[in-house]
Amino acid sequence: MNEKLFSYIAACPSPYHTVAHTAAILADAGYTPLSEGDDWTLEAGKGYYVTRGGSSILAFRVPAADFRGFTMAAAHTDSPTFKIKENAELGGSYVRLATEKYGGMLCASWMDRPLSVAGRVTVRTPDGIAVRLVDLGEPCAIIPNVAIHMNRRANDGMTYDAATDMIPLWGGEAGSFRRQVAASLGLDEGDILTTDLAVYNPQPGTVWGSYISAPRLDDLQCAFAALEAFLAAPPSDCTPVLCLFDNEEVGSQTKQGAASTFLCDTLGRINLAFGGDAARYCRRVANSFLVSCDNAHAVHPNHPEYADKNHTVRMGGGVVIKYNASQRYTSDAVSAGLFRLLCERAGVPVQMYANRADMPGGSTLGNIANTQVSLNTVDVGIAQLAMHSALETAGADDTAAMVGALTALFAASPAMCADGSFRI
Ligand code: ZN
């Protein structure tokens, strides 16, 4: 399972690649692509997928008989990185890449590490523009540290200025960046109109003992697990939906993020295609369950003090259910209870996470998605160390545990009871 995960991560150096690669896997499995700009003719018993912005994707499989609701797992396609500005080259003693931060990375982990470049460009066509994916593949940039001899305070609590300290050194000569990007597509520099490019860590994932280390485990580990489970689950009375959203690392408030209308629009169109009016939509959403999957903070081996003593989660301990009284996590007794039951069915261990009461912690997809589609939702994840490092570490057995839990989700048929509890 982990080798398969590493292949997925390697094929997904940017959110655009994650969506294209996921779409290709779905197409291979017989799923039909839909465009938001076209009419949808949906058939019972068939599977479909639709993308938005090239960096978010929803896939669903309609049961052969009428369906009651949706079983959904959501994860995010993006990870913290340094986005390359449109006028990409900076002068100085060497050629450097003009970048700005995308998300909140651990800056130190990005230094002295061979980096590559991936994303997308637009090119002219006879009647408009076309999008082409770019992955330079090979190491071509590095963000160098200052030697300890010149900065004697380098080990005493560094601060990192994105505009000076974190600028990547580019491997090519002046004027070569755009040329090399174009050449990777068999194009001339002048063919490229505009770019969405960022650096990424091309290091392959590795299993070492009980652990795995790889770039972008947050949140491609959950995206991969959700995709595997979605494809593996047997039919149920519900429509399973795989939801991979971009822009979680910058707050989700984009046209394709979890705060967008993408999920709401898609569920609405599925409902309409299968005889649903507005009331039926409400009933179907009420009889649904959303599992928001984003990696969780494992207790740190050297710094256990950052974890809540009674809610420490550890790598190798199974799937994590996350709680937060301020509702940054959506889990409540009902949604967490249902998920715990699904894990029991799957034979998967669960562990309970809450932040220390004096630490705000992070946020994720579930409560944001609920502002557009409000339904029974739980926040879960896989325990990992060094979240937002260029290389993250997790438990070797936990990917399979998440696949098991989400397969049980997609096989389930939730139904809301009159008192607000659920059968599943
Ligand atoms: Zn995340």
Coordinates of C-alpha atoms and ligand atoms in Angstrom, one line a residue:
M1 CA 0.0 0.0 0.0
N2 CA 2.8 2.4 0.8
E3 CA 4.7 1.8 -2.4
K4 CA 1.4 2.6 -4.2
L5 CA 1.1 5.7 -2.1
F6 CA 4.6 6.8 -3.0
S7 CA 3.9 6.3 -6.8
Y8 CA 0.8 8.5 -6.3
I9 CA 2.8 11.2 -4.6
A10 CA 5.5 11.1 -7.2
A11 CA 2.8 11.5 -9.9
C12 CA 1.3 14.4 -8.1
P13 CA 4.0 17.2 -7.8
S14 CA 1.3 19.9 -8.0
P15 CA -2.5 20.1 -7.4
Y16 CA -3.0 20.1 -11.2
H17 CA -1.1 16.9 -11.5
T18 CA -3.0 15.4 -8.6
V19 CA -6.3 16.1 -10.4
A20 CA -5.0 14.9 -13.8
H21 CA -3.5 11.7 -12.3
T22 CA -6.6 11.0 -10.2
A23 CA -8.8 11.6 -13.3
A24 CA -6.7 9.2 -15.3
I25 CA -7.0 6.5 -12.6
L26 CA -10.8 7.0 -12.6
A27 CA -11.0 6.9 -16.4
D28 CA -9.1 3.7 -16.4
A29 CA -11.6 2.3 -13.9
G30 CA -14.4 3.1 -16.3
Y31 CA -15.5 6.5 -14.9
T32 CA -16.8 9.1 -17.5
P33 CA -15.6 12.7 -17.4
L34 CA -18.1 15.5 -17.1
S35 CA -17.7 19.2 -17.8
E36 CA -19.4 21.8 -15.7
G37 CA -20.0 23.8 -18.9
D38 CA -22.1 21.0 -20.5
D39 CA -25.4 19.4 -19.9
W40 CA -25.1 16.2 -17.9
T41 CA -26.9 13.0 -18.9
L42 CA -26.3 10.7 -16.0
E43 CA -27.2 7.0 -15.9
A44 CA -27.9 4.9 -12.8
G45 CA -25.3 2.3 -12.2
K46 CA -22.5 4.4 -13.7
G47 CA -19.5 6.5 -12.4
Y48 CA -18.5 10.0 -13.3
Y49 CA -16.0 12.7 -12.4
V50 CA -15.8 16.5 -12.8
T51 CA -13.0 18.9 -12.2
R52 CA -13.0 22.6 -11.4
G53 CA -10.1 25.0 -11.9
G54 CA -7.9 22.1 -13.0
S55 CA -7.0 21.5 -9.3
S56 CA -10.1 20.1 -7.6
I57 CA -12.0 17.0 -8.6
L58 CA -15.3 15.3 -7.5
A59 CA -16.0 11.7 -8.5
F60 CA -19.3 9.8 -7.9
R61 CA -20.9 6.5 -8.6
V62 CA -24.7 6.4 -8.9
P63 CA -26.3 3.2 -7.6
A64 CA -28.3 1.1 -10.0
A65 CA -31.5 1.6 -7.9
D66 CA -32.8 4.9 -6.5
F67 CA -30.5 6.4 -3.8
R68 CA -31.1 7.9 -0.5
G69 CA -28.1 10.2 0.1
F70 CA -24.3 10.7 -0.4
T71 CA -21.4 9.1 1.4
M72 CA -18.5 11.5 1.0
A73 CA -14.8 11.6 1.8
A74 CA -12.9 14.9 1.3
A75 CA -9.2 15.6 1.2
H76 CA -7.0 18.4 -0.2
T77 CA -4.8 18.4 -3.3
D78 CA -2.4 21.3 -2.3
S79 CA 0.6 21.4 0.0
P80 CA 2.7 24.3 1.2
T81 CA 5.3 25.4 -1.4
F82 CA 6.9 28.4 -3.0
K83 CA 5.0 29.7 -6.1
I84 CA 7.1 31.0 -8.9
K85 CA 6.1 34.6 -10.0
E86 CA 5.2 35.3 -13.6
N87 CA 8.4 37.2 -14.2
A88 CA 10.4 34.3 -12.8
E89 CA 14.0 35.3 -12.9
L90 CA 15.9 37.4 -10.4
G91 CA 19.4 38.7 -11.1
G92 CA 22.3 39.1 -8.7
S93 CA 25.5 37.0 -8.6
Y94 CA 23.4 34.0 -9.8
V95 CA 20.1 33.4 -11.4
R96 CA 17.4 33.0 -8.9
L97 CA 13.6 32.3 -9.0
A98 CA 11.2 35.0 -7.8
T99 CA 8.8 33.2 -5.5
E100 CA 6.2 33.8 -2.8
K101 CA 5.0 31.6 -0.1
Y102 CA 2.0 29.4 -0.7
G103 CA 0.7 28.2 2.7
G104 CA 2.6 28.0 5.9
M105 CA 5.6 25.7 5.4
L106 CA 8.4 24.8 7.9
C107 CA 11.0 27.0 6.1
A108 CA 14.1 25.3 7.5
S109 CA 13.1 22.0 6.0
W110 CA 13.1 23.5 2.5
M111 CA 16.7 24.5 2.6
D112 CA 19.7 22.7 1.0
R113 CA 17.4 20.3 -0.7
P114 CA 17.3 19.7 -4.5
L115 CA 14.0 21.0 -5.7
S116 CA 12.2 20.7 -9.0
V117 CA 9.4 22.7 -10.7
A118 CA 5.9 21.7 -11.6
G119 CA 2.5 23.2 -12.4
R120 CA 0.8 24.3 -15.6
V121 CA 1.1 26.8 -18.4
T122 CA -1.3 28.2 -20.9
V123 CA -0.5 28.2 -24.6
R124 CA -2.2 29.7 -27.6
T125 CA -4.5 27.6 -29.8
P126 CA -6.2 28.8 -33.1
D127 CA -9.3 29.9 -31.2
G128 CA -8.2 30.4 -27.5
I129 CA -5.9 28.9 -24.9
A130 CA -5.0 25.4 -23.8
V131 CA -3.6 24.3 -20.5
R132 CA -0.5 22.1 -20.5
L133 CA 0.9 20.4 -17.3
V134 CA 4.6 21.0 -16.6
D135 CA 6.9 18.8 -14.5
L136 CA 10.6 19.4 -14.9
G137 CA 11.2 16.2 -12.9
E138 CA 14.9 16.6 -12.3
P139 CA 16.4 18.7 -9.5
C140 CA 16.9 22.3 -10.9
A141 CA 16.8 24.6 -7.9
I142 CA 17.9 24.8 -4.3
I143 CA 17.3 27.2 -1.4
P144 CA 20.8 27.5 0.2
N145 CA 21.5 28.1 3.8
V146 CA 24.1 30.7 4.9
A147 CA 27.2 29.0 6.4
I148 CA 27.4 28.8 10.2
H149 CA 30.7 30.7 9.9
M150 CA 28.8 33.7 8.5
N151 CA 25.7 33.4 10.6
R152 CA 26.8 32.3 14.1
R153 CA 23.2 32.6 15.3
A154 CA 21.9 30.1 12.7
N155 CA 21.2 27.5 15.4
D156 CA 19.6 30.0 17.9
G157 CA 16.1 30.5 16.6
M158 CA 16.3 31.6 13.0
T159 CA 13.7 33.8 11.3
Y160 CA 13.1 33.4 7.6
D161 CA 12.2 36.3 5.3
A162 CA 10.3 35.0 2.3
A163 CA 11.7 37.8 0.1
T164 CA 15.4 37.2 0.9
D165 CA 16.1 33.9 2.8
M166 CA 13.8 31.6 0.8
I167 CA 14.6 32.6 -2.8
P168 CA 15.6 29.5 -4.8
L169 CA 18.9 29.4 -6.8
W170 CA 18.1 28.3 -10.3
G171 CA 20.4 25.8 -12.0
G172 CA 20.3 27.3 -15.5
E173 CA 21.8 30.4 -17.1
A174 CA 20.1 33.8 -17.3
G175 CA 17.0 33.7 -19.5
S176 CA 16.7 29.9 -19.4
F177 CA 13.8 29.3 -17.0
R178 CA 10.9 29.9 -19.3
R179 CA 12.8 28.4 -22.2
Q180 CA 13.4 25.2 -20.2
V181 CA 9.7 25.1 -19.1
A182 CA 8.7 25.4 -22.8
A183 CA 11.3 22.9 -23.9
S184 CA 9.9 20.3 -21.5
L185 CA 6.6 20.5 -23.5
G186 CA 8.3 20.5 -26.9
L187 CA 7.4 24.2 -27.2
D188 CA 9.2 27.5 -27.8
E189 CA 9.3 30.1 -25.1
G190 CA 7.0 32.4 -27.1
D191 CA 4.3 29.8 -27.1
I192 CA 3.7 30.2 -23.4
L193 CA 1.1 32.8 -22.4
T194 CA 1.0 32.5 -18.6
T195 CA 2.1 30.1 -15.8
D196 CA 1.0 28.5 -12.5
L197 CA 4.3 27.0 -11.4
A198 CA 5.8 26.2 -8.0
V199 CA 8.9 24.3 -6.7
Y200 CA 8.4 20.9 -5.1
N201 CA 10.5 18.2 -3.4
P202 CA 11.1 15.4 -5.9
Q203 CA 12.5 13.0 -3.3
P204 CA 10.8 9.6 -3.5
G205 CA 8.9 8.3 -0.4
T206 CA 10.6 5.7 1.7
V207 CA 9.6 3.1 4.3
W208 CA 11.9 2.8 7.2
G209 CA 11.0 0.3 10.0
S210 CA 7.5 1.2 11.3
Y211 CA 7.5 4.6 9.5
I212 CA 7.2 6.2 6.1
S213 CA 8.7 9.5 5.0
A214 CA 7.6 11.4 1.9
P215 CA 6.9 14.9 0.6
R216 CA 3.2 16.1 0.7
L217 CA 1.8 13.4 3.0
D218 CA -0.4 16.2 4.1
D219 CA -2.7 15.7 2.4
L220 CA -1.9 13.3 -0.4
Q221 CA -1.9 10.4 2.0
C222 CA -5.6 11.0 2.7
A223 CA -6.4 11.8 -0.9
F224 CA -4.8 8.5 -2.0
A225 CA -6.6 6.6 0.8
A226 CA -9.9 8.1 -0.2
L227 CA -9.4 7.3 -3.9
E228 CA -8.4 3.7 -3.1
A229 CA -11.4 3.3 -0.8
F230 CA -13.8 4.9 -3.3
L231 CA -12.7 2.5 -6.0
A232 CA -12.7 -0.6 -3.7
A233 CA -16.1 -0.1 -2.0
P234 CA -19.0 -2.4 -2.9
P235 CA -22.3 -0.9 -4.0
S236 CA -24.7 0.6 -1.4
D237 CA -28.0 2.5 -1.3
C238 CA -26.1 5.8 -1.4
T239 CA -24.0 7.6 -4.0
P240 CA -20.4 7.6 -2.9
V241 CA -18.5 10.9 -3.6
L242 CA -14.8 11.4 -3.7
C243 CA -14.0 15.1 -3.0
L244 CA -10.4 16.4 -3.6
F245 CA -10.2 20.2 -3.1
D246 CA -7.4 22.7 -3.8
N247 CA -6.4 25.7 -1.7
E248 CA -6.9 24.3 1.8
E249 CA -3.4 25.6 2.7
V250 CA -4.5 29.2 1.9
G251 CA -8.0 29.1 3.5
S252 CA -10.2 27.3 0.8
Q253 CA -12.0 30.5 -0.2
T254 CA -11.4 30.1 -4.0
K255 CA -13.7 29.0 -6.9
Q256 CA -12.4 25.4 -6.5
G257 CA -11.8 25.3 -2.8
A258 CA -13.9 23.6 -0.1
A259 CA -15.6 27.0 0.6
S260 CA -16.7 27.2 -3.1
T261 CA -20.0 26.1 -4.6
F262 CA -18.3 23.1 -6.4
L263 CA -19.7 20.4 -4.1
C264 CA -23.1 22.0 -3.7
D265 CA -23.4 22.5 -7.4
T266 CA -22.4 18.9 -8.2
L267 CA -24.7 17.3 -5.6
G268 CA -27.5 19.5 -6.9
R269 CA -27.0 18.4 -10.5
I270 CA -26.8 14.7 -9.4
N271 CA -30.1 15.2 -7.5
L272 CA -31.8 16.8 -10.5
A273 CA -30.6 14.1 -12.8
F274 CA -32.3 11.5 -10.7
G275 CA -35.7 13.0 -10.2
G276 CA -34.9 15.2 -7.3
D277 CA -36.6 18.5 -6.6
A278 CA -35.4 21.0 -4.0
A279 CA -37.1 19.0 -1.2
R280 CA -35.5 15.8 -2.4
Y281 CA -32.1 17.5 -2.3
C282 CA -32.6 18.5 1.3
R283 CA -33.7 14.9 2.2
R284 CA -30.7 13.4 0.3
V285 CA -28.2 15.8 2.0
A286 CA -29.8 15.0 5.4
N287 CA -29.3 11.3 4.8
S288 CA -25.6 11.8 3.9
F289 CA -22.3 11.6 5.7
L290 CA -19.1 13.6 5.0
V291 CA -15.8 12.5 6.3
S292 CA -13.2 15.3 6.1
C293 CA -9.8 13.7 5.9
D294 CA -6.7 15.7 6.7
N295 CA -3.6 14.6 8.5
A296 CA -3.3 15.0 12.3
H297 CA -0.4 15.8 14.6
A298 CA 1.2 12.7 16.1
V299 CA 2.8 13.2 19.6
H300 CA 6.4 14.4 19.0
P301 CA 9.1 12.0 20.3
N302 CA 11.2 14.9 21.6
H303 CA 8.4 17.4 22.4
P304 CA 5.5 15.5 24.0
E305 CA 4.6 18.7 25.8
Y306 CA 2.8 20.0 22.7
A307 CA 0.2 17.3 22.8
D308 CA -2.8 17.2 25.1
K309 CA -1.8 14.5 27.6
N310 CA -5.2 12.8 27.4
H311 CA -5.5 13.0 23.6
T312 CA -2.1 12.1 22.3
V313 CA -2.2 10.3 19.0
R314 CA 0.7 8.3 17.7
M315 CA 1.9 7.0 14.4
G316 CA 0.8 3.4 13.9
G317 CA -2.1 3.8 16.2
G318 CA -4.8 3.8 13.5
V319 CA -7.2 6.5 12.2
V320 CA -7.5 9.7 14.2
I321 CA -10.8 11.4 15.0
K322 CA -10.3 15.1 15.7
Y323 CA -12.3 17.3 18.1
N324 CA -12.3 21.0 18.7
A325 CA -14.8 22.9 20.9
S326 CA -14.6 26.0 18.6
Q327 CA -15.7 23.7 15.7
R328 CA -12.6 24.1 13.6
Y329 CA -13.2 20.3 13.5
T330 CA -16.8 19.2 12.8
S331 CA -16.7 16.0 14.9
D332 CA -19.5 15.7 17.4
A333 CA -20.8 12.7 19.4
V334 CA -23.1 11.7 16.5
S335 CA -20.7 12.0 13.6
A336 CA -17.7 10.7 15.5
G337 CA -19.9 7.8 16.8
L338 CA -20.9 6.9 13.3
F339 CA -17.3 7.0 12.1
R340 CA -16.1 5.0 15.1
L341 CA -18.7 2.3 14.2
L342 CA -17.5 2.2 10.6
C343 CA -13.9 1.7 11.9
E344 CA -15.1 -1.1 14.1
R345 CA -16.8 -2.7 11.1
A346 CA -13.5 -2.4 9.2
G347 CA -11.4 -3.7 12.1
V348 CA -9.5 -0.4 12.1
P349 CA -8.2 1.1 15.4
V350 CA -9.2 4.7 16.2
Q351 CA -7.6 7.3 18.4
M352 CA -9.0 10.5 19.7
Y353 CA -7.3 13.9 19.1
A354 CA -7.9 17.3 20.7
N355 CA -5.5 20.2 20.8
R356 CA -4.1 21.4 24.2
A357 CA -6.7 23.8 25.6
D358 CA -4.2 26.6 25.3
M359 CA -3.3 26.0 21.7
P360 CA -5.5 27.0 18.8
G361 CA -4.2 24.3 16.4
G362 CA -5.0 24.3 12.6
S363 CA -8.1 24.2 10.6
T364 CA -9.2 22.0 7.7
L365 CA -12.0 21.2 5.2
G366 CA -15.0 20.0 7.1
N367 CA -16.4 23.1 8.7
I368 CA -15.6 25.1 5.6
A369 CA -17.4 22.7 3.2
N370 CA -20.3 22.8 5.7
T371 CA -20.9 26.5 4.9
Q372 CA -22.0 25.4 1.4
V373 CA -23.4 21.9 2.0
S374 CA -24.4 21.5 5.7
L375 CA -24.6 18.0 6.8
N376 CA -23.5 15.4 9.3
T377 CA -19.6 15.6 9.2
V378 CA -16.6 14.3 11.0
D379 CA -13.0 15.3 10.9
V380 CA -10.4 12.5 10.8
G381 CA -6.8 12.1 9.7
I382 CA -3.7 10.0 9.8
A383 CA -1.2 10.9 12.5
Q384 CA 2.1 12.4 11.2
L385 CA 5.2 14.3 12.4
A386 CA 6.5 17.5 11.0
M387 CA 3.4 18.7 9.2
H388 CA 4.3 21.2 6.4
S389 CA 7.9 20.1 6.3
A390 CA 9.3 19.4 2.8
L391 CA 9.6 15.8 4.0
E392 CA 6.9 14.5 6.4
T393 CA 6.8 11.3 8.5
A394 CA 3.9 9.0 9.3
G395 CA 3.2 5.4 10.4
A396 CA 3.7 2.6 7.9
D397 CA 0.4 0.8 8.7
D398 CA -1.9 3.9 8.9
T399 CA -2.5 4.4 5.2
A400 CA -4.1 0.9 5.0
A401 CA -6.1 1.7 8.1
M402 CA -7.5 4.8 6.5
V403 CA -8.3 2.9 3.3
G404 CA -10.2 0.3 5.4
A405 CA -12.2 3.0 7.3
L406 CA -13.2 4.9 4.2
T407 CA -14.1 1.7 2.3
A408 CA -16.5 1.0 5.2
L409 CA -17.8 4.5 4.7
F410 CA -18.4 4.2 1.0
A411 CA -20.1 0.8 1.6
A412 CA -22.5 2.3 4.1
S413 CA -26.0 3.7 3.7
P414 CA -26.6 6.4 6.3
A415 CA -30.2 7.3 7.1
M416 CA -31.3 10.1 9.5
C417 CA -33.8 9.1 12.2
A418 CA -36.5 11.4 13.4
D419 CA -34.5 12.3 16.6
G420 CA -31.4 13.3 14.5
S421 CA -29.5 10.0 15.2
F422 CA -28.6 7.8 12.3
R423 CA -28.9 4.3 11.1
I424 CA -25.9 3.2 9.0
Ligands
ZN1 ZN -3.8 19.3 5.4

